[in-house]
Short mmCIF file of C-alpha atoms in Angstrom, two decimals:
data_model
loop_
_atom_site.label_atom_id
_atom_site.label_comp_id
_atom_site.label_asym_id
_atom_site.label_seq_id
_atom_site.Cartn_x
_atom_site.Cartn_y
_atom_site.Cartn_z
CA MET U 1 0.05 -0.56 0.23
CA LEU U 2 2.83 2.32 0.39
CA ARG U 3 4.22 1.95 -3.12
CA PHE U 4 0.47 2.76 -4.44
CA THR U 5 0.27 5.82 -2.44
CA LEU U 6 3.24 6.91 -3.45
CA LYS U 7 2.85 6.61 -7.15
CA ARG U 8 -0.50 8.58 -6.51
CA LEU U 9 1.32 11.23 -4.89
CA ALA U 10 4.04 11.50 -7.27
CA LEU U 11 1.76 12.51 -9.90
CA VAL U 12 0.19 14.55 -7.95
CA PRO U 13 1.81 17.96 -8.98
CA PHE U 14 1.56 16.78 -12.54
CA LEU U 15 -2.44 16.37 -12.72
CA LEU U 16 -2.17 19.67 -10.90
CA TRP U 17 0.15 21.55 -13.53
CA GLY U 18 -2.29 20.58 -15.57
CA ILE U 19 -5.18 21.92 -14.40
CA VAL U 20 -3.36 24.63 -13.45
CA THR U 21 -2.81 25.19 -17.45
CA ILE U 22 -6.01 24.61 -18.83
CA ALA U 23 -7.57 26.72 -15.58
CA PHE U 24 -5.20 29.75 -16.33
CA PHE U 25 -5.73 29.40 -20.75
CA LEU U 26 -9.31 29.20 -20.15
CA SER U 27 -10.30 31.86 -17.71
CA HIS U 28 -7.73 34.29 -19.94
CA SER U 29 -9.75 33.79 -23.23
CA ILE U 30 -12.78 35.16 -21.97
CA SER U 31 -13.22 38.25 -24.22
CA SER U 32 -14.42 40.61 -21.70
CA ASN U 33 -11.29 43.45 -20.47
CA PRO U 34 -10.74 42.38 -16.38
CA LEU U 35 -9.47 45.99 -16.93
CA ALA U 36 -13.43 47.46 -15.78
CA SER U 37 -13.26 45.83 -12.61
CA ILE U 38 -9.89 47.38 -11.77
CA VAL U 39 -9.47 50.60 -12.50
CA GLY U 40 -13.79 51.19 -13.07
CA GLU U 41 -15.68 51.12 -16.20
CA ARG U 42 -15.33 54.98 -16.21
CA ASN U 43 -11.19 55.20 -16.39
CA LEU U 44 -11.06 52.96 -19.37
CA ASN U 45 -10.86 55.70 -21.40
CA ASN U 46 -7.74 57.58 -19.10
CA PRO U 47 -4.31 55.95 -21.39
CA GLN U 48 -2.61 56.52 -18.32
CA ILE U 49 -4.44 54.54 -15.07
CA VAL U 50 -4.73 51.71 -18.63
CA ALA U 51 -1.35 51.26 -18.90
CA ALA U 52 -0.70 51.27 -14.67
CA ALA U 53 -2.78 48.87 -14.01
CA LYS U 54 -1.69 46.49 -16.67
CA ALA U 55 1.64 47.48 -15.64
CA LYS U 56 0.98 47.02 -11.87
CA TRP U 57 -0.99 43.95 -12.56
CA GLY U 58 0.51 42.43 -15.26
CA LEU U 59 -1.35 42.87 -17.79
CA ASP U 60 0.99 44.07 -20.54
CA GLU U 61 2.92 41.32 -21.09
CA SER U 62 1.99 38.37 -23.30
CA LEU U 63 -0.54 35.53 -22.59
CA GLY U 64 2.49 33.30 -22.17
CA MET U 65 5.00 35.69 -19.97
CA GLN U 66 1.47 36.05 -17.80
CA TYR U 67 1.88 31.95 -17.54
CA LEU U 68 5.41 31.64 -16.84
CA LEU U 69 5.28 34.65 -14.68
CA TYR U 70 2.19 32.56 -12.75
CA LEU U 71 4.15 29.35 -12.46
CA LYS U 72 7.33 30.56 -11.47
CA ASN U 73 5.27 32.67 -8.23
CA LEU U 74 3.03 29.63 -7.47
CA LEU U 75 6.12 27.64 -6.89
CA GLN U 76 7.52 29.75 -4.58
CA GLY U 77 3.96 29.83 -2.92
CA ASP U 78 2.25 32.95 -4.32
CA MET U 79 -0.94 32.17 -5.93
CA GLY U 80 -0.99 36.35 -7.01
CA THR U 81 -3.29 39.29 -5.59
CA SER U 82 -7.29 39.21 -5.89
CA PHE U 83 -7.92 42.16 -9.02
CA ARG U 84 -11.32 42.57 -6.90
CA THR U 85 -10.36 41.99 -3.31
CA ARG U 86 -6.78 43.60 -3.06
CA GLN U 87 -5.73 40.68 -1.34
CA PRO U 88 -3.47 38.01 -2.04
CA VAL U 89 -5.30 34.92 -3.35
CA LEU U 90 -4.06 32.39 -0.79
CA SER U 91 -5.05 34.55 2.13
CA ASP U 92 -8.69 35.45 0.62
CA LEU U 93 -8.91 30.98 0.34
CA THR U 94 -7.65 30.49 3.89
CA THR U 95 -10.10 32.88 5.44
CA ARG U 96 -13.03 31.36 2.91
CA LEU U 97 -12.20 28.00 2.69
CA PRO U 98 -13.15 26.58 6.46
CA ALA U 99 -16.35 28.09 5.67
CA THR U 100 -16.74 25.62 3.31
CA PHE U 101 -15.33 22.34 4.59
CA GLU U 102 -17.23 23.12 8.29
CA LEU U 103 -20.45 22.82 5.72
CA ALA U 104 -19.77 20.13 3.62
CA LEU U 105 -18.03 18.19 6.21
CA ALA U 106 -21.88 18.41 7.90
CA ALA U 107 -23.52 17.69 4.51
CA LEU U 108 -21.32 14.76 4.09
CA LEU U 109 -22.13 14.15 8.04
CA ILE U 110 -25.46 13.66 7.57
CA GLY U 111 -25.92 12.28 4.31
CA VAL U 112 -24.04 9.48 5.15
CA LEU U 113 -24.80 8.63 8.42
CA LEU U 114 -28.76 8.69 7.77
CA GLY U 115 -28.09 7.26 4.80
CA ILE U 116 -26.82 4.03 6.09
CA VAL U 117 -29.27 3.67 8.79
CA LEU U 118 -31.72 4.51 6.69
CA GLY U 119 -31.14 2.39 3.45
CA MET U 120 -30.64 -0.85 6.10
CA LEU U 121 -34.10 0.37 7.62
CA ALA U 122 -35.92 0.11 3.91
CA ALA U 123 -33.99 -3.33 3.40
CA ARG U 124 -34.67 -4.79 6.84
CA PHE U 125 -38.52 -3.98 5.73
CA LYS U 126 -38.61 -4.65 2.67
CA GLY U 127 -41.72 -4.32 0.77
CA LYS U 128 -43.53 -2.67 3.78
CA ALA U 129 -44.94 1.04 4.89
CA LEU U 130 -41.48 1.97 6.16
CA ASP U 131 -39.93 0.96 3.44
CA SER U 132 -42.18 2.98 0.66
CA VAL U 133 -42.09 6.07 2.69
CA ILE U 134 -37.89 6.02 3.02
CA ARG U 135 -37.87 4.46 -0.96
CA VAL U 136 -40.04 8.30 -1.94
CA LEU U 137 -37.63 10.17 0.60
CA ALA U 138 -34.66 9.09 -1.54
CA LEU U 139 -36.15 9.44 -4.48
CA THR U 140 -36.85 13.23 -4.09
CA GLY U 141 -33.58 13.93 -2.68
CA SER U 142 -31.95 13.13 -5.67
CA SER U 143 -34.32 14.59 -8.08
CA LEU U 144 -35.27 17.91 -6.66
CA PRO U 145 -32.48 20.44 -7.20
CA ILE U 146 -31.05 21.73 -4.10
CA PHE U 147 -31.52 25.70 -4.72
CA TRP U 148 -35.17 25.00 -5.29
CA VAL U 149 -35.81 23.47 -2.14
CA GLY U 150 -33.27 25.68 -0.24
CA LEU U 151 -35.87 28.53 -0.93
CA LEU U 152 -38.68 26.05 0.10
CA PHE U 153 -37.11 25.42 2.98
CA LEU U 154 -36.30 29.23 4.07
CA PHE U 155 -39.83 30.09 3.33
CA LEU U 156 -41.08 27.49 5.33
CA PHE U 157 -39.22 26.77 8.43
CA TYR U 158 -37.76 30.28 8.99
CA ALA U 159 -40.34 33.27 7.04
CA THR U 160 -43.29 31.40 7.68
CA LEU U 161 -42.85 29.21 10.63
CA GLY U 162 -40.04 31.27 11.88
CA ILE U 163 -38.75 27.78 13.59
CA ALA U 164 -35.10 27.89 12.49
CA PRO U 165 -32.85 30.80 11.88
CA GLY U 166 -31.91 33.06 8.94
CA PRO U 167 -29.39 32.76 6.04
CA GLY U 168 -26.37 33.70 7.00
CA ARG U 169 -23.85 31.66 9.28
CA LEU U 170 -24.13 33.43 12.97
CA SER U 171 -26.89 35.84 14.20
CA ALA U 172 -26.87 39.25 13.39
CA ARG U 173 -25.23 41.57 16.08
CA VAL U 174 -23.76 37.73 16.95
CA GLU U 175 -19.45 38.54 17.32
CA PRO U 176 -18.12 35.32 15.59
CA PRO U 177 -15.56 33.66 17.56
CA ASP U 178 -11.87 33.95 17.70
CA PHE U 179 -9.70 32.44 14.59
CA ILE U 180 -8.22 28.70 15.74
CA THR U 181 -9.88 26.58 12.96
CA GLY U 182 -12.05 28.87 11.42
CA PHE U 183 -14.97 26.07 11.79
CA TYR U 184 -17.61 28.83 14.14
CA THR U 185 -18.73 25.72 16.43
CA VAL U 186 -15.32 24.01 16.51
CA ASP U 187 -14.06 27.83 17.64
CA SER U 188 -16.80 28.56 19.51
CA LEU U 189 -16.09 25.16 21.52
CA LEU U 190 -12.73 25.46 22.02
CA ALA U 191 -13.56 28.73 23.54
CA GLY U 192 -15.79 27.65 25.83
CA ASN U 193 -18.66 30.01 24.33
CA GLY U 194 -22.01 27.39 24.67
CA PRO U 195 -24.27 30.27 23.22
CA LEU U 196 -22.31 30.91 20.45
CA PHE U 197 -21.74 27.25 19.50
CA TYR U 198 -25.87 27.08 19.62
CA ASP U 199 -26.42 29.21 17.29
CA ALA U 200 -23.41 28.90 14.99
CA PHE U 201 -25.14 25.12 15.07
CA ILE U 202 -28.64 25.84 14.51
CA HIS U 203 -27.60 27.84 11.51
CA LEU U 204 -25.14 24.84 9.82
CA LEU U 205 -28.21 22.18 10.56
CA MET U 206 -30.20 23.23 7.50
CA PRO U 207 -28.33 24.49 4.51
CA ALA U 208 -26.06 21.35 5.12
CA PHE U 209 -28.99 19.04 5.48
CA VAL U 210 -30.41 20.21 2.07
CA MET U 211 -26.76 20.64 0.86
CA SER U 212 -26.77 16.33 2.04
CA LEU U 213 -29.82 15.57 0.14
CA PRO U 214 -28.37 14.50 -3.54
CA LEU U 215 -25.89 11.66 -1.17
CA LEU U 216 -28.93 11.33 1.22
CA GLY U 217 -30.72 9.65 -1.68
CA THR U 218 -28.08 8.43 -3.63
CA VAL U 219 -26.72 6.00 -0.08
CA ILE U 220 -29.98 5.42 0.95
CA ARG U 221 -30.81 3.06 -2.52
CA MET U 222 -27.28 2.81 -2.73
CA VAL U 223 -27.53 0.51 1.29
CA ARG U 224 -30.73 -0.68 0.32
CA ALA U 225 -29.84 -2.38 -2.69
CA GLN U 226 -26.35 -4.30 -2.03
CA ILE U 227 -27.85 -5.30 1.54
CA LEU U 228 -30.44 -7.21 -0.42
CA GLN U 229 -28.14 -8.08 -3.10
CA GLU U 230 -25.47 -9.75 0.32
CA GLU U 231 -28.57 -11.23 1.77
CA SER U 232 -29.58 -13.65 -0.59
CA ALA U 233 -25.41 -14.76 -1.25
CA ASP U 234 -24.46 -18.78 0.31
CA TYR U 235 -22.49 -17.05 3.46
CA VAL U 236 -25.60 -15.49 4.82
CA ARG U 237 -27.66 -18.91 4.88
CA THR U 238 -24.67 -20.46 6.80
CA ALA U 239 -24.62 -18.06 9.35
CA ARG U 240 -27.97 -18.08 9.78
CA ALA U 241 -27.62 -22.08 9.74
CA LYS U 242 -25.05 -21.30 12.64
CA GLY U 243 -27.66 -19.52 14.97
CA LEU U 244 -26.42 -16.27 14.29
CA THR U 245 -29.59 -14.36 14.68
CA THR U 246 -30.84 -11.39 12.20
CA THR U 247 -29.15 -8.70 13.96
CA GLN U 248 -25.38 -10.83 14.19
CA VAL U 249 -25.35 -11.81 10.78
CA LEU U 250 -26.42 -7.70 9.23
CA ASN U 251 -23.27 -6.34 11.42
CA ARG U 252 -20.64 -9.34 11.75
CA HIS U 253 -20.95 -10.10 7.35
CA VAL U 254 -23.67 -8.14 5.69
CA LEU U 255 -22.76 -4.28 6.40
CA ARG U 256 -19.47 -4.81 5.55
CA ASN U 257 -19.44 -5.64 2.32
CA ALA U 258 -22.48 -3.96 1.13
CA ILE U 259 -21.21 -0.83 2.78
CA THR U 260 -17.53 -0.89 0.53
CA PRO U 261 -19.36 0.49 -2.98
CA VAL U 262 -20.75 3.20 -1.17
CA VAL U 263 -16.75 4.84 -0.34
CA THR U 264 -16.49 5.12 -3.59
CA ILE U 265 -19.73 7.63 -3.77
CA ILE U 266 -18.43 8.79 -0.62
CA GLY U 267 -14.64 10.32 -2.15
CA ILE U 268 -16.45 10.78 -5.35
CA SER U 269 -19.08 13.49 -2.61
CA ILE U 270 -16.38 15.22 -1.17
CA GLY U 271 -14.92 17.22 -4.14
CA MET U 272 -18.63 17.22 -5.34
CA LEU U 273 -20.06 19.02 -2.09
CA ILE U 274 -16.85 21.39 -1.52
CA MET U 275 -16.25 22.89 -4.88
CA GLY U 276 -20.24 22.17 -5.51
CA ALA U 277 -21.61 24.97 -2.59
CA VAL U 278 -22.14 27.65 -4.59
CA LEU U 279 -25.97 27.24 -4.62
CA ILE U 280 -26.23 26.44 -1.31
CA GLU U 281 -24.18 28.52 -0.24
CA THR U 282 -25.74 32.09 -2.26
CA ILE U 283 -28.79 30.88 -0.88
CA PHE U 284 -28.15 31.00 2.87
CA SER U 285 -25.47 33.45 2.49
CA TRP U 286 -22.62 31.97 3.61
CA ASN U 287 -18.76 33.51 3.36
CA GLY U 288 -16.60 30.61 1.76
CA ILE U 289 -15.95 29.65 -1.26
CA GLY U 290 -18.29 28.73 -3.27
CA THR U 291 -18.88 32.81 -3.38
CA TYR U 292 -15.75 33.48 -3.43
CA ALA U 293 -15.63 31.73 -7.40
CA VAL U 294 -19.18 32.99 -8.29
CA GLU U 295 -17.54 37.08 -7.47
CA SER U 296 -14.16 36.34 -9.06
CA ALA U 297 -15.72 34.57 -12.23
CA ARG U 298 -18.12 38.51 -12.27
CA SER U 299 -15.20 40.35 -11.79
CA LEU U 300 -12.58 38.48 -14.41
CA ASP U 301 -10.36 38.09 -11.00
CA PHE U 302 -8.14 36.16 -12.64
CA PRO U 303 -5.60 35.19 -9.99
CA ALA U 304 -8.56 34.44 -7.82
CA ILE U 305 -10.35 32.04 -10.55
CA THR U 306 -7.39 29.73 -11.16
CA GLY U 307 -7.07 29.55 -7.61
CA VAL U 308 -10.31 28.42 -6.75
CA CYS U 309 -9.40 26.16 -9.81
CA LEU U 310 -6.45 24.79 -8.46
CA VAL U 311 -7.55 24.33 -4.83
CA GLY U 312 -10.60 22.11 -6.15
CA GLY U 313 -8.32 20.24 -7.95
CA ALA U 314 -6.07 19.05 -4.93
CA ILE U 315 -9.29 18.72 -3.43
CA PHE U 316 -10.57 15.89 -5.82
CA LEU U 317 -7.10 14.06 -5.71
CA LEU U 318 -6.41 14.16 -2.22
CA ALA U 319 -10.39 12.47 -2.47
CA ASN U 320 -10.03 9.85 -5.10
CA LEU U 321 -6.50 9.29 -2.89
CA LEU U 322 -8.47 8.43 0.65
CA THR U 323 -10.76 6.51 -1.15
CA ASP U 324 -8.73 3.89 -2.90
CA LEU U 325 -6.63 3.58 0.43
CA ALA U 326 -10.48 3.14 2.41
CA TYR U 327 -10.88 0.43 0.25
CA ALA U 328 -8.29 -1.79 1.41
CA VAL U 329 -9.03 -0.82 4.93
CA ILE U 330 -12.40 -1.87 4.39
CA ASP U 331 -12.16 -4.91 1.99
CA PRO U 332 -8.95 -7.19 2.52
CA ARG U 333 -10.21 -8.44 -1.04
CA VAL U 334 -8.78 -6.07 -2.15
CA ARG U 335 -4.49 -5.48 -2.65
CA LEU U 336 -3.29 -1.97 -4.06
CA ARG U 337 -0.07 -2.54 -5.57
#
């Protein structure tokens, strides 16, 4: 497994280089002028201001030279300076990423844990009313667009019933905790501030649940189908013939084999949840990397766009590597070479 891990890690720099190259040239191929967001529309007719802006941001160089300079700076840990925020892109991403990670990890926990439990219940009560209810929930979660569900939940639970908090990571007039991890729930706990933790937690629940719905539906259907398939296998009949109860057969034999395909879904979902948080962050005013990507794209902020693509690519590569390693841990029949 060590050899396999080292081989995969050795490929990461080349894959990231490819991602950076594609993102750089795609973002620079847009016909619109980024100077409009740098100097403003009114100053575009002023040659002195335009020339000064081009020289400052390196836009007076050829595209090839800009690319080489970007790679040179990137190797030194410099991802450039954002046209829009005037801050280093690395600093912007470091500030925004914890919010997205907190939201995505909460959605992942809800989708996986709740999905496995409901999938097991659906398989256990196959053909009964509970099975039908869970299958409808799974189908609904997989088919409804999450932006529509998010707006519906806000209208119903916040605006109409008033039992859920509004958009944002904290209530209005509530100060965020001191930055330690960037996770408001964790930082408030580390600070020993119970009321602040509760406020951050209830603000996290609804967007995380809405974000988890596609994954929840997929995990429910996959776990149910895998358990029903495994229960008809010979080794399960042998285990029952030895006198094991249904619960013992399920926990000791069926669940472990049935959950292996779910690992693939989880690995893919980690990257998709983090980089696909644009809609949820926009609807719930979540100040994460998704809204940062949208704002950067609107203002043709080339360094920020390339930085987001680079981080997203790194997250996908890491998630895939962890998925491959998890296979070998869960299923001893899998041997990585």
